[in-house]
């Protein structure tokens, strides 16, 4: 009613809101849309000066998605689907950012989004049963619910290389790429890091630079993307059968499906010829589905080795110099246990005369000097450095905010030996605080847009339930949280995922506890568990 609208407007003026959302990427935008549908007052705070999250920040050359565009997009609006046309099999950063801006405009989201504003603290007040949220612009907001849409890969990792501040040339971070065009012509460029961001940017920087030095500490496993233009007819055919596709997607392990051969059996149960043929087919198709060729690649080291050895054999065929090929095939961890990279011409780039691979297993970086990088063997003179050194993933953005719950609890203290959550959605002692794709949920092990939509819908339904049943607060019981953490750990321990020093388990950040963070049993059992909790009236401590 009008009276209610006026009241809501007045509350907004006094910074008294029903909901605060932190972050305006895929998660924050859809969460805002759903909260508005519930008729609650809401504001989104975002550090950047635009929406888009990951796709706003990571503007480096070659940045693109490695889940097919038709599946890496929202499902909630049929109208949006019909209005939007994806140009390529895998969306580029530019295209995905345009898409998210289109979404913000189409659903009139911008007037509830406050850009250039970082949330620095969220403090729960037990008396008023509300969250006090402080921003770096000096604002103080009171909200009943606080929803963290802060991203799993949004906090760049601090680089710990000696002498980093001595360098006189330009430095760039793939995760915070400048908005203006960067020209590497005539430049001697160093790229430090060979994860997904390095693998995507290296071929394009090599095309431009006078010379490119790639500093590799751990070789990645990379499979070709085989990106192609996406024609309108293909997209229309997909949209025609969208519901059928969507059902298939929701019943996969990781929230995306592919055509092509997948064996619902061990790689070890077929002949070596069949194995080869299967991997060859997947390699030709390109993309992440390489890891679904057999059903035990994440669980059986011997089986995993067949896949790893196949990739290594492809690298040896692609890279002409046998010494370089040896460095690129010196992986000593199971394939897939560090995020599989998906590339366009990555290995071929090492055949270029203007590209040098610096293998840090053979020559360690000692320091960065004013004009280069000094290793134990060489001094490489460099004009600019690109840090493709990754993120303080999954917990970094959350831990950066001073989050205080009941009885003097803080997230920093509570999670000092690793994150503890129930379903990756909530954490005990922090009532009415929600996380989208939080630690302990499938998140980065999946097509993130599928996981994001599932979380947002669950949270929105939960808020609706609380309101309808006149509950003031909700938080998980200690028992349900402990049980969930044990389950997440048990699943990780039953697989090979602990065998690599990956960001999945915090191994890339010095001092971070080594705990495997995502839920790795797939989206189907996860969703069933979430649905069951909702169907049972949220099973959690809900207080009137
Ligand atoms: P984000 O997009 O990270 O957005 C979070 C936002 O919160 C950011 O804009 C950040 O500025 C803001 N924020 C954080 N803290 C604060 C604060 N304290 N105050 C205010 N604002 C704050 N996933 C896939 O499934 N497939 C892919 O192919 C894929 N490719 C990727 C490529 C790159 C280069 C990267 C980095 C990630 C990729 N991901 C991919 C993961 C990607 O992060 C997710 O798919 C998705 O974009 C996450 O959306 P989000 O809204 O949850 O988080
Ligand atoms: O980061 P990373 P990223 N000295 O952590 C090296 C998503 N994503 O930005 O492995 C020398 O994977 C580090 O070496 P090591 C995707 O989920 C997707 O590339 O720690 N080297 C490693 O090689 C991805 O997994 C896409 O030994 C140092 C690299 O830097 C996630 O984001 C594209 C170093 C970091 O790799 C993160 O990817 C981009 C040091 N001091 C990102 N510190 C798609 O394609 C770090 N390294 C969809």
Short mmCIF file of C-alpha atoms in Angstrom, two decimals, residues 39-537:
data_model
loop_
_atom_site.label_atom_id
_atom_site.label_comp_id
_atom_site.label_asym_id
_atom_site.label_seq_id
_atom_site.Cartn_x
_atom_site.Cartn_y
_atom_site.Cartn_z
CA UNK A 39 8.88 -6.12 -1.30
CA UNK A 40 11.71 -5.62 1.21
CA UNK A 41 13.82 -2.46 1.41
CA UNK A 42 17.34 -3.15 0.20
CA UNK A 43 20.63 -1.58 -0.85
CA UNK A 44 23.63 -3.14 -2.57
CA UNK A 45 27.13 -1.87 -1.80
CA UNK A 46 29.88 -2.42 -4.34
CA UNK A 47 33.53 -1.36 -4.21
CA UNK A 48 33.89 -0.99 -7.98
CA UNK A 49 32.53 1.89 -9.99
CA UNK A 50 30.44 -0.49 -12.09
CA UNK A 51 28.47 -3.70 -11.75
CA UNK A 52 29.73 -7.09 -12.97
CA UNK A 53 32.09 -8.33 -10.23
CA UNK A 54 34.62 -10.75 -11.74
CA UNK A 55 33.80 -9.47 -15.21
CA UNK A 56 34.29 -5.86 -14.16
CA UNK A 57 37.71 -6.44 -12.61
CA UNK A 58 39.41 -9.08 -14.78
CA UNK A 59 39.83 -7.17 -18.05
CA UNK A 60 43.15 -8.69 -19.04
CA UNK A 61 43.77 -9.68 -22.68
CA UNK A 62 42.05 -12.99 -23.43
CA UNK A 63 39.79 -13.00 -20.34
CA UNK A 64 36.82 -15.19 -21.02
CA UNK A 65 34.57 -17.78 -19.52
CA UNK A 66 35.28 -21.49 -19.85
CA UNK A 67 31.71 -22.65 -19.40
CA UNK A 68 29.66 -22.29 -22.56
CA UNK A 69 27.77 -18.97 -22.72
CA UNK A 70 24.38 -20.64 -23.16
CA UNK A 71 24.91 -22.32 -19.80
CA UNK A 72 26.91 -19.57 -18.08
CA UNK A 73 23.93 -17.19 -17.99
CA UNK A 74 20.90 -16.58 -15.81
CA UNK A 75 17.94 -18.93 -16.14
CA UNK A 76 15.42 -16.87 -14.17
CA UNK A 77 14.05 -14.75 -17.01
CA UNK A 78 12.79 -16.22 -20.25
CA UNK A 79 12.42 -12.72 -21.65
CA UNK A 80 16.08 -11.96 -20.95
CA UNK A 81 17.09 -15.20 -22.66
CA UNK A 82 15.17 -14.30 -25.79
CA UNK A 83 16.42 -10.73 -25.91
CA UNK A 84 20.09 -11.55 -25.46
CA UNK A 85 22.34 -13.07 -28.10
CA UNK A 86 25.70 -14.60 -27.23
CA UNK A 87 28.28 -14.19 -29.97
CA UNK A 88 30.69 -16.94 -29.04
CA UNK A 89 30.67 -20.44 -27.62
CA UNK A 90 32.56 -19.03 -24.62
CA UNK A 91 31.66 -15.48 -23.61
CA UNK A 92 34.49 -12.97 -23.54
CA UNK A 93 34.92 -10.72 -20.52
CA UNK A 94 33.63 -7.79 -22.61
CA UNK A 95 30.51 -9.66 -23.63
CA UNK A 96 29.70 -10.97 -20.15
CA UNK A 97 30.20 -7.51 -18.66
CA UNK A 98 27.80 -6.11 -21.29
CA UNK A 99 25.31 -8.84 -20.38
CA UNK A 100 25.42 -7.99 -16.68
CA UNK A 101 25.01 -4.29 -17.44
CA UNK A 102 22.06 -5.17 -19.65
CA UNK A 103 20.56 -7.15 -16.76
CA UNK A 104 21.07 -4.21 -14.38
CA UNK A 105 19.27 -1.89 -16.83
CA UNK A 106 16.53 -4.26 -17.88
CA UNK A 107 15.44 -4.95 -14.31
CA UNK A 108 16.05 -1.34 -13.17
CA UNK A 109 18.49 -2.53 -10.53
CA UNK A 110 20.83 0.45 -10.51
CA UNK A 111 18.86 2.74 -8.23
CA UNK A 112 19.41 0.34 -5.32
CA UNK A 113 23.12 -0.14 -6.00
CA UNK A 114 25.66 2.14 -4.38
CA UNK A 115 28.95 1.92 -6.28
CA UNK A 116 32.44 3.00 -5.13
CA UNK A 117 31.53 1.92 -1.61
CA UNK A 118 33.36 -0.81 0.28
CA UNK A 119 31.76 -2.43 3.30
CA UNK A 120 34.38 -2.49 6.02
CA UNK A 121 32.44 -3.97 8.92
CA UNK A 122 29.21 -5.74 9.75
CA UNK A 123 28.43 -5.88 13.45
CA UNK A 124 25.46 -7.69 14.92
CA UNK A 125 23.59 -5.90 17.68
CA UNK A 126 21.92 -8.46 19.93
CA UNK A 127 19.59 -5.88 21.48
CA UNK A 128 18.09 -4.50 18.30
CA UNK A 129 18.55 -7.84 16.49
CA UNK A 130 20.00 -5.96 13.53
CA UNK A 131 23.26 -5.68 11.63
CA UNK A 132 25.21 -2.41 11.69
CA UNK A 133 27.08 -2.03 8.47
CA UNK A 134 29.90 0.49 8.05
CA UNK A 135 31.31 1.59 4.74
CA UNK A 136 34.60 3.20 3.73
CA UNK A 137 32.61 6.29 2.76
CA UNK A 138 31.69 6.77 6.42
CA UNK A 139 28.12 5.59 6.18
CA UNK A 140 26.44 3.49 8.82
CA UNK A 141 23.44 1.39 7.88
CA UNK A 142 21.22 -0.79 9.99
CA UNK A 143 19.72 -3.87 8.35
CA UNK A 144 17.83 -6.88 9.56
CA UNK A 145 19.57 -9.19 7.11
CA UNK A 146 23.05 -8.97 5.65
CA UNK A 147 23.82 -10.96 2.51
CA UNK A 148 27.42 -11.41 1.42
CA UNK A 149 27.62 -11.59 -2.38
CA UNK A 150 31.32 -10.81 -2.14
CA UNK A 151 32.62 -13.44 -4.59
CA UNK A 152 34.89 -16.48 -4.31
CA UNK A 153 37.62 -15.02 -6.52
CA UNK A 154 37.46 -11.32 -5.81
CA UNK A 155 40.29 -10.72 -3.35
CA UNK A 156 43.64 -10.59 -5.19
CA UNK A 157 46.44 -12.45 -3.44
CA UNK A 158 49.21 -10.28 -2.00
CA UNK A 159 52.38 -11.05 -3.94
CA UNK A 160 55.27 -11.93 -1.67
CA UNK A 161 58.31 -11.47 -3.93
CA UNK A 162 61.34 -9.60 -2.59
CA UNK A 163 61.95 -6.17 -4.05
CA UNK A 164 58.53 -5.82 -5.64
CA UNK A 165 58.49 -2.11 -4.78
CA UNK A 166 61.90 -1.46 -6.35
CA UNK A 167 60.68 -2.05 -9.87
CA UNK A 168 60.66 1.15 -11.94
CA UNK A 169 58.63 -0.18 -14.88
CA UNK A 170 54.87 -0.64 -15.08
CA UNK A 171 53.16 -3.45 -13.15
CA UNK A 172 49.74 -4.92 -13.86
CA UNK A 173 47.53 -7.42 -12.03
CA UNK A 174 45.23 -9.56 -14.17
CA UNK A 175 42.67 -9.32 -11.35
CA UNK A 176 42.67 -5.50 -11.38
CA UNK A 177 43.38 -4.72 -14.99
CA UNK A 178 43.26 -1.03 -15.96
CA UNK A 179 40.37 0.25 -18.03
CA UNK A 180 42.53 1.98 -20.63
CA UNK A 181 44.18 0.05 -23.47
CA UNK A 182 47.57 -1.32 -22.55
CA UNK A 183 50.07 -1.51 -25.38
CA UNK A 184 52.89 -4.02 -25.01
CA UNK A 185 54.56 -3.16 -28.36
CA UNK A 186 58.35 -2.83 -28.02
CA UNK A 187 58.11 -3.96 -24.42
CA UNK A 188 59.93 -6.77 -22.68
CA UNK A 189 57.14 -8.23 -20.58
CA UNK A 190 57.21 -10.70 -17.70
CA UNK A 191 54.11 -12.70 -16.81
CA UNK A 192 54.37 -14.27 -13.38
CA UNK A 193 51.89 -17.11 -12.92
CA UNK A 194 50.57 -19.88 -15.14
CA UNK A 195 47.08 -20.52 -13.75
CA UNK A 196 43.94 -19.79 -15.79
CA UNK A 197 44.56 -16.02 -15.98
CA UNK A 198 48.17 -16.48 -17.11
CA UNK A 199 47.18 -19.16 -19.61
CA UNK A 200 44.55 -16.91 -21.19
CA UNK A 201 46.64 -13.76 -21.34
CA UNK A 202 50.05 -15.19 -22.32
CA UNK A 203 49.22 -16.01 -25.99
CA UNK A 204 47.83 -12.51 -26.60
CA UNK A 205 50.59 -10.64 -24.78
CA UNK A 206 53.13 -12.71 -26.75
CA UNK A 207 51.60 -11.51 -30.02
CA UNK A 208 52.23 -7.91 -29.03
CA UNK A 209 55.35 -7.84 -26.88
CA UNK A 210 58.93 -7.48 -28.12
CA UNK A 211 59.77 -10.34 -25.80
CA UNK A 212 57.72 -12.26 -23.25
CA UNK A 213 59.21 -14.07 -20.26
CA UNK A 214 56.79 -16.52 -18.66
CA UNK A 215 57.71 -17.27 -15.04
CA UNK A 216 56.31 -20.69 -14.20
CA UNK A 217 56.40 -22.00 -10.63
CA UNK A 218 53.96 -24.89 -11.06
CA UNK A 219 53.02 -26.08 -14.55
CA UNK A 220 49.29 -26.18 -15.17
CA UNK A 221 47.30 -28.75 -17.08
CA UNK A 222 45.49 -27.03 -19.92
CA UNK A 223 43.00 -28.30 -22.48
CA UNK A 224 42.07 -26.37 -25.64
CA UNK A 225 38.87 -24.30 -25.48
CA UNK A 226 38.06 -24.59 -29.19
CA UNK A 227 36.05 -21.41 -28.99
CA UNK A 228 33.86 -20.70 -32.02
CA UNK A 229 31.32 -18.06 -33.02
CA UNK A 230 27.82 -18.95 -31.88
CA UNK A 231 25.23 -18.47 -34.53
CA UNK A 232 21.75 -17.24 -33.81
CA UNK A 233 20.12 -20.44 -35.09
CA UNK A 234 22.08 -22.57 -32.66
CA UNK A 235 21.05 -20.27 -29.83
CA UNK A 236 17.40 -20.28 -30.92
CA UNK A 237 17.41 -24.07 -31.09
CA UNK A 238 18.85 -24.18 -27.57
CA UNK A 239 16.22 -21.76 -26.29
CA UNK A 240 13.42 -23.74 -27.92
CA UNK A 241 14.33 -26.76 -25.81
CA UNK A 242 15.57 -24.70 -22.89
CA UNK A 243 13.60 -26.49 -20.17
CA UNK A 244 14.92 -29.85 -21.29
CA UNK A 245 18.52 -28.51 -21.34
CA UNK A 246 18.04 -26.92 -17.97
CA UNK A 247 16.86 -30.20 -16.44
CA UNK A 248 19.95 -31.92 -17.82
CA UNK A 249 22.21 -29.18 -16.44
CA UNK A 250 20.64 -29.47 -12.99
CA UNK A 251 21.30 -33.20 -12.99
CA UNK A 252 25.00 -33.04 -13.83
CA UNK A 253 27.81 -33.14 -11.30
CA UNK A 254 29.01 -29.58 -11.89
CA UNK A 255 26.10 -27.71 -13.43
CA UNK A 256 26.98 -27.86 -17.10
CA UNK A 257 26.47 -30.52 -19.69
CA UNK A 258 28.20 -31.33 -22.93
CA UNK A 259 27.68 -33.58 -25.82
CA UNK A 260 30.35 -36.19 -26.42
CA UNK A 261 31.52 -39.43 -25.04
CA UNK A 262 31.48 -39.91 -21.26
CA UNK A 263 32.07 -43.29 -19.70
CA UNK A 264 30.16 -44.07 -16.55
CA UNK A 265 33.03 -46.30 -15.53
CA UNK A 266 36.65 -46.20 -14.49
CA UNK A 267 39.37 -45.31 -16.98
CA UNK A 268 41.02 -48.51 -15.76
CA UNK A 269 38.13 -50.69 -16.80
CA UNK A 270 38.60 -50.05 -20.52
CA UNK A 271 41.47 -50.96 -22.83
CA UNK A 272 44.34 -48.48 -23.37
CA UNK A 273 43.10 -48.00 -26.95
CA UNK A 274 39.59 -47.07 -25.76
CA UNK A 275 41.10 -44.75 -23.15
CA UNK A 276 43.18 -42.96 -25.79
CA UNK A 277 40.26 -42.65 -28.14
CA UNK A 278 38.02 -41.26 -25.40
CA UNK A 279 40.57 -38.63 -24.33
CA UNK A 280 41.32 -37.78 -27.95
CA UNK A 281 37.59 -37.16 -28.59
CA UNK A 282 37.31 -34.95 -25.53
CA UNK A 283 40.51 -33.08 -26.42
CA UNK A 284 39.07 -32.36 -29.86
CA UNK A 285 35.77 -31.17 -28.39
CA UNK A 286 37.67 -28.90 -26.01
CA UNK A 287 36.74 -27.52 -22.62
CA UNK A 288 36.28 -28.62 -19.04
CA UNK A 289 34.34 -31.76 -19.90
CA UNK A 290 37.70 -33.43 -20.46
CA UNK A 291 37.52 -34.31 -16.76
CA UNK A 292 34.25 -36.17 -17.19
CA UNK A 293 35.66 -38.64 -19.71
CA UNK A 294 35.63 -41.32 -17.00
CA UNK A 295 33.76 -41.38 -13.70
CA UNK A 296 36.67 -41.86 -11.31
CA UNK A 297 39.22 -39.25 -12.39
CA UNK A 298 38.79 -37.39 -9.09
CA UNK A 299 38.90 -40.53 -6.96
CA UNK A 300 41.50 -42.92 -8.31
CA UNK A 301 45.09 -41.76 -8.76
CA UNK A 302 45.94 -44.48 -11.27
CA UNK A 303 42.91 -43.60 -13.33
CA UNK A 304 43.72 -39.90 -13.05
CA UNK A 305 47.25 -40.60 -14.28
CA UNK A 306 45.87 -41.90 -17.56
CA UNK A 307 44.24 -38.49 -18.14
CA UNK A 308 47.29 -36.55 -16.92
CA UNK A 309 49.61 -38.59 -19.13
CA UNK A 310 47.35 -37.98 -22.11
CA UNK A 311 47.55 -34.20 -21.61
CA UNK A 312 51.33 -34.41 -21.21
CA UNK A 313 51.61 -36.36 -24.46
CA UNK A 314 49.63 -33.63 -26.23
CA UNK A 315 51.91 -30.94 -24.78
CA UNK A 316 54.98 -32.79 -26.04
CA UNK A 317 53.48 -32.89 -29.52
CA UNK A 318 52.61 -29.19 -29.47
CA UNK A 319 55.85 -27.79 -28.06
CA UNK A 320 58.89 -28.07 -30.32
CA UNK A 321 61.73 -27.46 -27.87
CA UNK A 322 62.08 -30.64 -25.75
CA UNK A 323 63.57 -28.75 -22.78
CA UNK A 324 60.62 -26.35 -22.70
CA UNK A 325 58.22 -29.27 -23.17
CA UNK A 326 59.83 -31.02 -20.21
CA UNK A 327 59.21 -27.98 -18.00
CA UNK A 328 55.62 -27.73 -19.18
CA UNK A 329 55.01 -31.41 -18.38
CA UNK A 330 56.63 -31.56 -14.94
CA UNK A 331 53.27 -31.57 -13.09
CA UNK A 332 53.50 -33.73 -9.98
CA UNK A 333 49.85 -33.54 -8.94
CA UNK A 334 46.65 -35.12 -10.28
CA UNK A 335 45.00 -33.37 -13.22
CA UNK A 336 41.92 -31.39 -12.11
CA UNK A 337 43.09 -31.00 -8.50
CA UNK A 338 44.33 -27.54 -9.36
CA UNK A 339 41.64 -25.91 -11.50
CA UNK A 340 41.97 -27.24 -15.06
CA UNK A 341 42.94 -24.43 -17.45
CA UNK A 342 41.22 -23.96 -20.77
CA UNK A 343 43.28 -22.21 -23.42
CA UNK A 344 43.57 -20.91 -26.94
CA UNK A 345 47.10 -21.47 -28.27
CA UNK A 346 48.78 -21.59 -24.87
CA UNK A 347 51.27 -24.36 -25.56
CA UNK A 348 51.83 -23.23 -29.16
CA UNK A 349 52.92 -19.83 -27.83
CA UNK A 350 56.13 -21.39 -26.48
CA UNK A 351 57.22 -22.09 -30.09
CA UNK A 352 57.44 -18.35 -30.77
CA UNK A 353 60.96 -16.93 -30.98
CA UNK A 354 59.96 -14.00 -28.73
CA UNK A 355 58.82 -16.20 -25.82
CA UNK A 356 61.02 -17.62 -23.06
CA UNK A 357 59.77 -19.98 -20.39
CA UNK A 358 61.54 -19.36 -17.09
CA UNK A 359 61.14 -22.55 -15.07
CA UNK A 360 61.24 -21.53 -11.42
CA UNK A 361 61.92 -25.13 -10.41
CA UNK A 362 65.29 -24.67 -12.10
CA UNK A 363 65.94 -21.03 -11.25
CA UNK A 364 64.16 -19.47 -8.29
CA UNK A 365 63.15 -15.81 -8.22
CA UNK A 366 65.51 -14.08 -5.79
CA UNK A 367 64.22 -10.57 -6.17
CA UNK A 368 62.66 -7.99 -8.40
CA UNK A 369 65.15 -5.24 -9.16
CA UNK A 370 64.57 -1.75 -10.57
CA UNK A 371 64.65 -3.04 -14.15
CA UNK A 372 64.17 -6.76 -14.07
CA UNK A 373 63.76 -10.06 -12.31
CA UNK A 374 66.77 -11.73 -10.76
CA UNK A 375 66.71 -15.49 -10.43
CA UNK A 376 69.29 -17.86 -8.99
CA UNK A 377 70.67 -18.25 -12.54
CA UNK A 378 69.93 -15.08 -14.54
CA UNK A 379 68.98 -11.45 -14.53
CA UNK A 380 66.04 -10.97 -16.89
CA UNK A 381 65.75 -7.34 -17.98
CA UNK A 382 62.09 -6.40 -18.14
CA UNK A 383 60.04 -3.29 -18.97
CA UNK A 384 56.79 -4.35 -17.36
CA UNK A 385 55.45 -7.13 -15.16
CA UNK A 386 52.06 -8.78 -15.29
CA UNK A 387 51.11 -10.53 -12.06
CA UNK A 388 48.76 -13.41 -12.85
CA UNK A 389 49.27 -14.61 -9.31
CA UNK A 390 45.72 -15.39 -8.29
CA UNK A 391 43.43 -14.81 -5.36
CA UNK A 392 42.94 -15.28 -1.66
CA UNK A 393 40.04 -17.43 -2.78
CA UNK A 394 36.75 -18.39 -1.15
CA UNK A 395 37.33 -16.73 2.22
CA UNK A 396 39.50 -13.70 1.32
CA UNK A 397 36.73 -11.17 0.62
CA UNK A 398 34.70 -12.28 3.65
CA UNK A 399 37.68 -12.21 6.04
CA UNK A 400 38.58 -8.73 4.85
CA UNK A 401 35.32 -7.42 6.35
CA UNK A 402 35.22 -7.11 10.13
CA UNK A 403 32.23 -9.37 10.75
CA UNK A 404 31.12 -9.67 14.38
CA UNK A 405 28.25 -11.83 15.55
CA UNK A 406 26.75 -12.82 18.91
CA UNK A 407 28.73 -12.95 22.15
CA UNK A 408 31.83 -11.22 20.76
CA UNK A 409 32.35 -13.84 18.07
CA UNK A 410 34.19 -12.71 14.94
CA UNK A 411 34.52 -14.50 11.63
CA UNK A 412 38.30 -14.05 11.80
CA UNK A 413 38.47 -15.89 15.14
CA UNK A 414 35.88 -18.48 14.30
CA UNK A 415 37.47 -19.41 10.97
CA UNK A 416 41.12 -19.20 12.03
CA UNK A 417 41.59 -22.93 11.42
CA UNK A 418 39.42 -22.96 8.32
CA UNK A 419 35.90 -21.81 7.49
CA UNK A 420 32.96 -23.38 9.32
CA UNK A 421 29.50 -23.05 7.81
CA UNK A 422 26.26 -24.88 7.40
CA UNK A 423 25.72 -25.57 3.68
CA UNK A 424 28.05 -22.68 2.86
CA UNK A 425 25.02 -20.45 3.43
CA UNK A 426 25.19 -19.47 7.10
CA UNK A 427 27.47 -19.77 10.10
CA UNK A 428 26.50 -20.30 13.76
CA UNK A 429 26.58 -17.21 16.01
CA UNK A 430 25.97 -14.90 13.07
CA UNK A 431 22.16 -14.75 12.86
CA UNK A 432 20.56 -13.40 9.69
CA UNK A 433 23.92 -13.34 7.88
CA UNK A 434 23.89 -15.20 4.58
CA UNK A 435 26.64 -16.02 2.10
CA UNK A 436 26.13 -16.67 -1.59
CA UNK A 437 28.36 -19.55 -2.71
CA UNK A 438 30.09 -19.47 0.67
CA UNK A 439 32.79 -21.89 1.88
CA UNK A 440 31.39 -25.40 2.16
CA UNK A 441 29.10 -25.07 -0.86
CA UNK A 442 29.85 -26.48 -4.34
CA UNK A 443 30.64 -22.98 -5.69
CA UNK A 444 33.93 -23.00 -7.62
CA UNK A 445 33.62 -26.71 -8.38
CA UNK A 446 30.64 -25.90 -10.58
CA UNK A 447 29.17 -23.63 -13.20
CA UNK A 448 28.97 -20.70 -10.82
CA UNK A 449 25.85 -19.14 -12.30
CA UNK A 450 23.88 -22.31 -11.59
CA UNK A 451 25.13 -22.38 -8.00
CA UNK A 452 24.53 -18.66 -7.53
CA UNK A 453 20.91 -18.88 -8.69
CA UNK A 454 20.28 -21.85 -6.41
CA UNK A 455 21.69 -19.99 -3.39
CA UNK A 456 19.87 -16.76 -4.14
CA UNK A 457 16.56 -18.60 -4.52
CA UNK A 458 17.14 -20.50 -1.28
CA UNK A 459 17.94 -17.31 0.64
CA UNK A 460 14.97 -15.41 -0.82
CA UNK A 461 12.60 -18.29 0.03
CA UNK A 462 14.07 -18.44 3.52
CA UNK A 463 13.48 -14.72 4.14
CA UNK A 464 9.94 -15.11 2.87
CA UNK A 465 9.39 -18.06 5.23
CA UNK A 466 10.74 -16.13 8.21
CA UNK A 467 8.46 -13.21 7.49
CA UNK A 468 5.37 -15.33 6.93
CA UNK A 469 6.02 -17.23 10.16
CA UNK A 470 7.03 -14.11 12.07
CA UNK A 471 10.49 -15.30 12.97
CA UNK A 472 12.99 -12.55 13.72
CA UNK A 473 16.23 -14.45 13.30
CA UNK A 474 17.70 -17.58 11.86
CA UNK A 475 21.05 -19.33 12.34
CA UNK A 476 22.31 -22.90 12.12
CA UNK A 477 22.56 -25.03 15.24
CA UNK A 478 26.08 -25.94 16.32
CA UNK A 479 25.32 -29.61 15.61
CA UNK A 480 24.13 -28.99 12.06
CA UNK A 481 27.18 -26.86 11.32
CA UNK A 482 29.59 -29.44 12.77
CA UNK A 483 27.89 -32.21 10.82
CA UNK A 484 28.14 -30.20 7.60
CA UNK A 485 31.83 -29.36 8.07
CA UNK A 486 32.53 -33.05 8.74
CA UNK A 487 30.71 -34.01 5.59
CA UNK A 488 32.57 -31.49 3.44
CA UNK A 489 35.88 -32.80 4.81
CA UNK A 490 34.92 -36.45 4.41
CA UNK A 491 34.03 -35.92 0.75
CA UNK A 492 37.33 -34.13 0.12
CA UNK A 493 39.26 -36.88 1.91
CA UNK A 494 37.64 -39.56 -0.22
CA UNK A 495 38.90 -37.88 -3.37
CA UNK A 496 42.28 -36.78 -4.75
CA UNK A 497 41.70 -33.07 -4.19
CA UNK A 498 44.09 -32.77 -1.24
CA UNK A 499 46.99 -33.93 -3.41
CA UNK A 500 47.69 -30.57 -5.04
CA UNK A 501 48.73 -27.25 -3.51
CA UNK A 502 45.71 -25.48 -4.87
CA UNK A 503 43.78 -22.36 -3.93
CA UNK A 504 40.84 -24.71 -3.25
CA UNK A 505 42.63 -25.52 -0.01
CA UNK A 506 44.26 -22.19 0.62
CA UNK A 507 47.73 -23.51 -0.21
CA UNK A 508 48.55 -20.50 -2.41
CA UNK A 509 48.37 -18.00 0.45
CA UNK A 510 51.14 -18.17 3.05
CA UNK A 511 49.73 -18.75 6.54
CA UNK A 512 46.23 -19.71 5.35
CA UNK A 513 45.00 -22.93 7.02
CA UNK A 514 45.21 -25.89 4.66
CA UNK A 515 41.60 -27.04 4.47
CA UNK A 516 39.74 -28.10 1.35
CA UNK A 517 36.99 -25.46 1.18
CA UNK A 518 34.30 -26.35 -1.41
CA UNK A 519 31.72 -29.15 -1.16
CA UNK A 520 32.91 -31.61 -3.78
CA UNK A 521 30.09 -34.15 -4.09
CA UNK A 522 28.31 -32.21 -6.83
CA UNK A 523 25.26 -30.02 -7.20
CA UNK A 524 22.61 -32.77 -7.07
CA UNK A 525 23.11 -34.07 -3.49
CA UNK A 526 23.83 -30.53 -2.41
CA UNK A 527 20.59 -29.15 -3.78
CA UNK A 528 18.66 -32.09 -2.32
CA UNK A 529 20.06 -31.29 1.11
CA UNK A 530 19.21 -27.57 0.79
CA UNK A 531 15.68 -28.39 -0.42
CA UNK A 532 15.21 -30.84 2.42
CA UNK A 533 16.22 -28.21 4.99
CA UNK A 534 13.75 -25.74 3.48
CA UNK A 535 10.97 -28.33 3.33
CA UNK A 536 11.51 -29.07 7.03
CA UNK A 537 10.95 -25.46 8.02
#
